[in-house]
Coordinates of C-alpha atoms in Angstrom, one line a residue:
G694 CA -23.1 -33.7 -4.4
S695 CA -21.2 -31.0 -2.6
E696 CA -18.2 -31.4 -5.0
M697 CA -20.4 -30.6 -8.0
C698 CA -21.9 -27.6 -6.3
I699 CA -18.6 -26.1 -5.4
R700 CA -17.6 -26.3 -9.1
D701 CA -20.6 -24.3 -10.2
S702 CA -21.4 -20.6 -10.3
F703 CA -20.5 -18.1 -7.6
K704 CA -24.1 -18.0 -6.3
V705 CA -24.4 -21.8 -6.2
R706 CA -21.0 -22.0 -4.4
A707 CA -22.2 -19.5 -1.8
V708 CA -25.5 -21.4 -1.2
S709 CA -23.8 -24.8 -1.1
S710 CA -21.2 -23.5 1.3
R711 CA -23.9 -22.3 3.6
A712 CA -25.5 -25.7 3.3
L713 CA -22.3 -27.3 4.3
G714 CA -22.1 -25.1 7.4
A715 CA -25.7 -25.9 8.3
M716 CA -24.9 -29.6 7.9
V717 CA -21.9 -29.4 10.2
R718 CA -23.9 -27.4 12.8
G719 CA -26.6 -30.0 12.8
M720 CA -24.3 -33.1 12.9
G721 CA -21.3 -31.8 14.7
E722 CA -17.6 -32.0 13.7
A723 CA -17.2 -35.7 14.6
S724 CA -19.8 -36.8 12.1
V725 CA -18.4 -34.9 9.1
G726 CA -15.0 -33.7 10.0
E727 CA -13.1 -36.9 9.2
N728 CA -13.7 -36.7 5.5
L729 CA -15.0 -33.2 4.8
L730 CA -12.2 -31.0 6.3
P731 CA -9.3 -32.9 4.6
W732 CA -11.2 -32.9 1.3
L733 CA -11.8 -29.1 1.6
M734 CA -8.2 -28.5 2.4
Q735 CA -7.1 -30.6 -0.5
T736 CA -9.5 -28.8 -2.9
L737 CA -8.3 -25.4 -1.5
T738 CA -5.0 -26.0 -3.1
S739 CA -6.3 -27.7 -6.3
E740 CA -4.0 -27.2 -9.3
T741 CA -6.8 -27.7 -11.8
S742 CA -9.2 -24.8 -11.2
S743 CA -9.4 -21.5 -9.5
V744 CA -13.2 -22.1 -9.2
D745 CA -12.5 -25.2 -7.2
R746 CA -10.1 -23.3 -4.9
S747 CA -12.6 -20.4 -4.4
G748 CA -15.5 -22.8 -3.7
A749 CA -13.3 -24.8 -1.2
A750 CA -12.3 -21.5 0.6
Q751 CA -16.0 -20.5 0.9
G752 CA -16.9 -24.0 2.1
L753 CA -14.1 -24.0 4.6
A754 CA -15.0 -20.6 6.0
E755 CA -18.6 -21.8 6.5
V756 CA -17.5 -25.1 8.1
V757 CA -15.1 -23.3 10.5
A758 CA -17.9 -20.8 11.3
A759 CA -20.2 -23.7 12.2
L760 CA -17.5 -25.3 14.4
G761 CA -17.0 -22.0 16.3
V762 CA -14.5 -19.4 17.2
E763 CA -12.0 -21.7 18.8
K764 CA -11.7 -23.7 15.6
M765 CA -11.0 -20.4 13.8
H766 CA -8.2 -19.5 16.2
K767 CA -6.7 -22.9 15.7
T768 CA -7.0 -22.7 11.9
M769 CA -5.8 -19.1 11.2
P770 CA -2.2 -19.3 12.4
E771 CA -1.6 -22.2 10.1
I772 CA -3.2 -20.4 7.1
I773 CA -1.2 -17.3 7.7
K774 CA 2.1 -19.3 8.1
T775 CA 1.5 -21.1 4.9
A776 CA 0.4 -18.0 2.9
E777 CA 3.7 -16.3 4.0
R778 CA 5.9 -19.0 2.7
A779 CA 8.0 -18.2 -0.4
D780 CA 8.6 -21.8 -1.4
I781 CA 5.0 -22.9 -2.1
A782 CA 3.4 -23.3 -5.6
P783 CA 1.3 -20.4 -6.9
H784 CA -2.0 -22.4 -6.8
V785 CA -1.3 -23.3 -3.1
K786 CA -0.6 -19.6 -2.2
D787 CA -3.8 -18.6 -4.1
G788 CA -5.9 -21.0 -2.1
Y789 CA -4.6 -19.8 1.3
I790 CA -4.9 -16.1 0.3
L791 CA -8.6 -16.9 -0.7
M792 CA -9.2 -17.7 3.0
F793 CA -8.6 -14.0 3.8
I794 CA -11.5 -13.1 1.6
Y795 CA -14.0 -15.5 3.1
M796 CA -13.0 -16.0 6.7
P797 CA -13.9 -12.4 7.8
S798 CA -17.5 -12.9 6.8
A799 CA -17.6 -15.9 9.2
F800 CA -16.1 -14.0 12.2
P801 CA -16.2 -10.3 11.5
E802 CA -15.1 -9.2 15.0
E803 CA -12.9 -12.0 16.0
F804 CA -11.0 -11.8 12.7
T805 CA -9.8 -8.2 13.5
Q806 CA -6.8 -9.6 15.6
Y807 CA -5.3 -11.2 12.5
I808 CA -5.4 -8.1 10.3
G809 CA -1.9 -6.9 11.2
Q810 CA -0.5 -10.4 10.4
I811 CA -2.3 -10.9 7.0
I812 CA -1.5 -7.6 5.3
N813 CA 2.1 -8.6 4.8
P814 CA 1.4 -11.9 3.0
I815 CA -1.3 -10.1 1.0
L816 CA 1.2 -7.5 -0.1
K817 CA 3.8 -10.1 -1.0
A818 CA 1.2 -12.0 -3.0
L819 CA 0.4 -8.7 -4.8
A820 CA 4.0 -8.9 -6.2
D821 CA 3.7 -12.5 -7.3
E822 CA 4.6 -13.2 -10.9
N823 CA 1.4 -15.1 -11.4
E824 CA -1.5 -12.9 -12.4
Y825 CA -4.2 -15.0 -10.8
V826 CA -2.4 -14.8 -7.4
R827 CA -2.1 -11.0 -7.8
D828 CA -5.8 -10.8 -8.6
T829 CA -6.8 -12.9 -5.5
A830 CA -4.5 -10.8 -3.3
L831 CA -5.9 -7.6 -4.5
R832 CA -9.5 -8.9 -3.9
A833 CA -8.4 -9.9 -0.4
G834 CA -6.7 -6.6 0.3
Q835 CA -9.8 -4.7 -0.9
R836 CA -12.1 -6.9 1.2
I837 CA -10.1 -6.3 4.4
V838 CA -9.9 -2.5 3.7
N839 CA -13.7 -2.3 3.0
L840 CA -14.6 -4.3 6.1
Y841 CA -12.0 -2.8 8.6
A842 CA -11.0 0.6 7.2
E843 CA -12.3 2.3 10.3
S844 CA -12.1 -0.3 13.1
A845 CA -8.6 -1.5 12.3
I846 CA -6.9 1.5 10.9
T847 CA -4.0 1.3 13.3
L848 CA -3.3 -2.3 12.1
L849 CA -3.8 -1.7 8.4
L850 CA -1.9 1.6 7.9
P851 CA 1.6 0.8 9.1
E852 CA 1.9 -2.1 6.7
L853 CA 0.5 -0.1 3.8
E854 CA 2.8 2.8 4.6
K855 CA 5.8 0.5 4.6
G856 CA 4.6 -0.9 1.2
L857 CA 4.8 2.6 -0.3
F858 CA 8.6 2.4 0.0
D859 CA 9.1 -1.2 -1.0
D860 CA 11.8 -2.0 -3.5
N861 CA 9.3 -4.0 -5.6
W862 CA 7.2 -1.6 -7.8
R863 CA 4.2 -4.0 -7.8
I864 CA 4.1 -3.8 -4.0
R865 CA 4.3 0.0 -4.2
F866 CA 1.5 0.1 -6.8
S867 CA -0.8 -2.2 -4.7
S868 CA 0.0 -0.3 -1.5
V869 CA -1.1 3.0 -3.3
Q870 CA -4.3 1.3 -4.5
L871 CA -5.2 -0.1 -1.1
L872 CA -4.3 3.1 0.7
G873 CA -6.5 4.9 -1.8
D874 CA -9.4 2.5 -1.0
L875 CA -8.9 3.1 2.7
L876 CA -8.8 6.9 2.3
F877 CA -11.8 6.9 0.0
R878 CA -13.7 4.8 2.6
V879 CA -12.9 6.9 5.7
S880 CA -13.4 10.3 3.8
G881 CA -16.6 9.3 2.1
V882 CA -15.4 10.3 -1.4
S883 CA -15.7 8.0 -4.4
G884 CA -12.4 6.8 -5.9
K885 CA -14.3 5.8 -9.0
M886 CA -14.4 9.4 -10.4
S887 CA -12.2 10.0 -13.4
T888 CA -9.2 12.3 -12.8
Q889 CA -7.8 11.6 -16.3
T890 CA -8.8 14.8 -18.0
A891 CA -7.8 17.1 -15.2
S892 CA -4.5 18.9 -15.0
E893 CA -1.9 17.5 -12.6
D894 CA -2.7 20.2 -10.1
D895 CA -6.5 19.9 -10.1
N896 CA -8.0 18.7 -6.9
F897 CA -11.3 17.0 -6.1
G898 CA -11.1 16.6 -2.4
T899 CA -13.6 18.5 -0.2
E900 CA -13.3 20.3 3.2
Q901 CA -15.4 17.4 4.6
S902 CA -13.1 14.7 3.2
H903 CA -10.0 16.7 4.5
K904 CA -11.5 16.8 8.0
A905 CA -12.7 13.2 7.9
I906 CA -9.2 11.9 7.0
I907 CA -7.6 13.9 9.9
R908 CA -10.3 12.7 12.3
H909 CA -9.6 9.0 11.4
L910 CA -5.9 9.1 10.9
G911 CA -4.7 11.8 13.2
I912 CA -2.4 14.6 12.0
E913 CA 0.8 12.8 12.2
R914 CA -0.3 9.7 10.3
R915 CA -2.2 11.7 7.8
N916 CA 1.0 13.7 7.1
R917 CA 3.0 10.5 6.6
V918 CA 0.5 8.9 4.3
L919 CA 0.1 12.0 2.1
A920 CA 3.9 12.5 2.0
G921 CA 4.3 8.9 0.9
L922 CA 1.6 9.4 -1.8
Y923 CA 3.2 12.6 -3.0
M924 CA 6.5 10.9 -3.5
G925 CA 4.6 8.2 -5.4
R926 CA 3.7 10.8 -7.9
S927 CA 7.5 10.9 -8.8
D928 CA 8.0 7.1 -8.8
V929 CA 10.2 5.5 -11.4
S930 CA 7.3 3.2 -12.3
L931 CA 4.6 4.8 -14.5
M932 CA 1.8 2.7 -12.9
V933 CA 2.7 3.8 -9.4
R934 CA 2.9 7.5 -10.6
Q935 CA -0.6 7.3 -12.2
A936 CA -2.2 5.5 -9.2
A937 CA -0.6 7.9 -6.7
L938 CA -1.7 11.0 -8.7
H939 CA -5.2 9.7 -8.9
V940 CA -5.5 9.1 -5.2
W941 CA -3.9 12.4 -4.4
K942 CA -6.3 14.3 -6.7
V943 CA -9.3 12.6 -5.2
V944 CA -8.5 13.1 -1.5
V945 CA -6.6 16.4 -1.4
T946 CA -8.4 19.7 -1.4
N947 CA -5.6 22.1 -2.4
T948 CA -2.1 20.8 -3.4
P949 CA 0.0 23.9 -2.3
R950 CA -1.8 24.2 1.0
T951 CA -1.5 20.4 1.8
L952 CA 2.2 20.4 0.8
R953 CA 2.9 23.2 3.2
E954 CA 1.1 21.3 6.0
I955 CA 3.0 18.1 5.4
L956 CA 6.4 19.7 4.6
P957 CA 8.4 18.7 7.7
T958 CA 7.2 15.1 7.4
L959 CA 7.9 15.1 3.6
F960 CA 11.4 16.4 4.2
S961 CA 12.3 13.7 6.7
L962 CA 11.1 11.0 4.2
L963 CA 13.0 12.7 1.4
L964 CA 16.2 12.8 3.4
G965 CA 15.8 9.1 4.2
C966 CA 15.4 8.3 0.6
L967 CA 18.3 10.6 -0.5
A968 CA 20.5 8.6 1.9
S969 CA 19.2 5.2 0.6
K970 CA 21.5 2.7 -1.0
S971 CA 18.8 2.3 -3.7
Y972 CA 19.4 4.4 -6.8
D973 CA 15.7 4.4 -7.6
K974 CA 14.8 5.8 -4.1
R975 CA 17.4 8.6 -4.5
Q976 CA 16.0 9.4 -7.9
V977 CA 12.4 9.6 -6.6
A978 CA 13.5 11.8 -3.7
A979 CA 15.4 14.1 -6.1
R980 CA 12.4 14.4 -8.5
T981 CA 10.1 15.1 -5.6
L982 CA 12.4 17.9 -4.5
G983 CA 12.3 19.4 -8.0
D984 CA 8.5 19.1 -8.0
L985 CA 8.2 20.8 -4.6
V986 CA 10.3 23.8 -5.8
R987 CA 8.1 24.0 -9.0
K988 CA 4.9 23.9 -6.9
L989 CA 5.8 26.1 -3.9
G990 CA 8.4 28.3 -5.6
E991 CA 11.1 30.4 -3.8
R992 CA 9.2 30.2 -0.5
V993 CA 10.4 26.6 0.0
L994 CA 14.0 27.1 -0.8
P995 CA 15.1 28.7 2.5
E996 CA 13.8 25.5 4.2
I997 CA 15.3 23.0 1.7
I998 CA 18.8 24.4 1.3
P999 CA 19.9 24.2 5.0
I1000 CA 18.6 20.6 5.2
L1001 CA 20.6 19.7 2.1
E1002 CA 23.7 21.5 3.4
K1003 CA 23.5 19.4 6.5
G1004 CA 23.2 16.3 4.4
L1005 CA 26.6 17.1 2.7
D1006 CA 28.3 16.7 6.2
S1007 CA 27.1 13.1 6.4
D1008 CA 29.8 10.4 6.6
Q1009 CA 27.6 8.2 4.3
S1010 CA 28.7 8.7 0.7
D1011 CA 25.2 7.5 -0.4
Q1012 CA 23.6 10.4 1.4
R1013 CA 26.0 12.9 0.0
Q1014 CA 25.4 11.6 -3.5
G1015 CA 21.7 11.8 -2.9
V1016 CA 22.0 15.4 -1.8
C1017 CA 23.9 16.2 -5.0
I1018 CA 21.1 14.6 -7.1
G1019 CA 18.6 16.7 -5.1
L1020 CA 20.6 19.9 -5.7
S1021 CA 20.8 19.3 -9.5
E1022 CA 17.0 18.7 -9.6
I1023 CA 16.5 22.0 -7.7
M1024 CA 18.7 23.9 -10.0
A1025 CA 16.9 22.5 -13.0
S1026 CA 13.5 23.4 -11.5
T1027 CA 14.5 26.9 -10.5
S1028 CA 14.4 30.1 -12.6
R1029 CA 17.6 32.1 -13.1
D1030 CA 16.2 34.9 -11.0
M1031 CA 15.5 32.5 -8.1
V1032 CA 19.0 31.0 -8.3
L1033 CA 20.4 34.5 -8.1
S1034 CA 18.3 35.4 -5.0
F1035 CA 19.7 32.3 -3.2
V1036 CA 23.2 32.6 -4.5
N1037 CA 24.6 33.0 -1.0
S1038 CA 23.1 29.7 0.1
L1039 CA 23.5 27.7 -3.1
V1040 CA 27.1 28.5 -4.1
P1041 CA 28.8 27.4 -0.9
T1042 CA 26.6 24.2 -0.9
V1043 CA 27.5 23.4 -4.6
R1044 CA 31.2 24.3 -4.0
K1045 CA 31.2 21.9 -1.0
A1046 CA 29.7 19.2 -3.2
L1047 CA 32.3 19.8 -5.9
S1048 CA 35.1 19.2 -3.5
D1049 CA 33.6 16.0 -2.1
P1050 CA 36.2 13.1 -1.9
L1051 CA 33.7 10.8 -3.7
P1052 CA 34.0 11.3 -7.5
E1053 CA 30.3 10.3 -8.1
S1054 CA 29.1 13.2 -6.0

C-alpha cells in the first residue's frame, strides 16, 4: 500500500509519509525497520522515477523523525558523504540531495549543525550536467536559505561567497541566486519584482533594507557580498551577469554611494582576480575596473592608479598581465580630459608596463 501511495501526487506522498512516521512511532523500529528502511533507501535512488525518489525522501525523513534525533545524527553523515561523491550516478545523487529538502522539516533545530557541510554538495550538484539534479539542488538550496537565512547566516554565507568566484559558471550563477534569496529574506524585500525595464543604474533597495542587511551581515561581510555581486555584473557568462544585476538592483539603495562604501573590499577582490591564473577572472576584474571608472568618474582614479602601479612590481607575471588588462580597460572607460588630468600618474605606469620582460603584458 505504501509503495502505491509514494508514487502518487505530492499531497498524497506527504500524507502517506506522515502515516509511515506514525506507524513507526507506534510499533517501534524493530517491528518495521527490517524491511521498511532498506526499501526506502533503495527507492530513494530509484532510476525509474523522480516521483519515487521524492516520495522515498519524504518517507525516510518522517521515519527518521519517528525514530528520534540520534537516528538523524547517525543517518546524516552518510547522506552528506554520498551526496558529495563525484563517482555516483545522477539519479543516486538526486535522491541524496532530496534528503536536504525534507530532513530539515523533521528536525528544524538539530539540522542547523549540518548546514555548513551540505551547502558545498548542493553547490556542486547545481553544476551537474543533468537538469533534474540541478533542479533538485536549487530547491534544496532555496529550502535551506528560507529556513535558516537568519539563524545560520555565518554557516551559509562563507560557502556562497566562495561560490561567487568558482571557475564553473553554473556554480557562480546558483550562488548569486541563493545569495539573492538570502539577502531578500533578511532585508524583507521581494526578489520577485521585475527589474527588466529599468536602466542598469536604477535601484529599488530602501533605507530599511540597507540597514537590515548591515544588521544581519555586519559591515565587513556585507561589503564582501556586495563586492562579489558587483563583480558578477561583469561576469563572462550572460546568465551570471543578469542574475547579479537583478539582485544588486533589488537590494542596493544607491549604486555610487554603495560603491564608495565597499571600495576598499572591492579593490582587494579585484587585485586577487587580476593576479589569478584564470583568464576569465582577469577579464572580469578588468571589466569591473572599467565599470567603476564609468560609475564614479575621476574621483576614483587617484585610488586605483597607485594600487595598479604596485601590482606592476609583483614577481608574478599573471598579476602584472592582469594589471595591464585593467589599465587598458581604464583608458577605454576614461575621457581624454580625464586621461590628461592624470597624465603624471598614468604615463609612468604605462611606460613601466611597456618595458615589462613578459611580452604578453
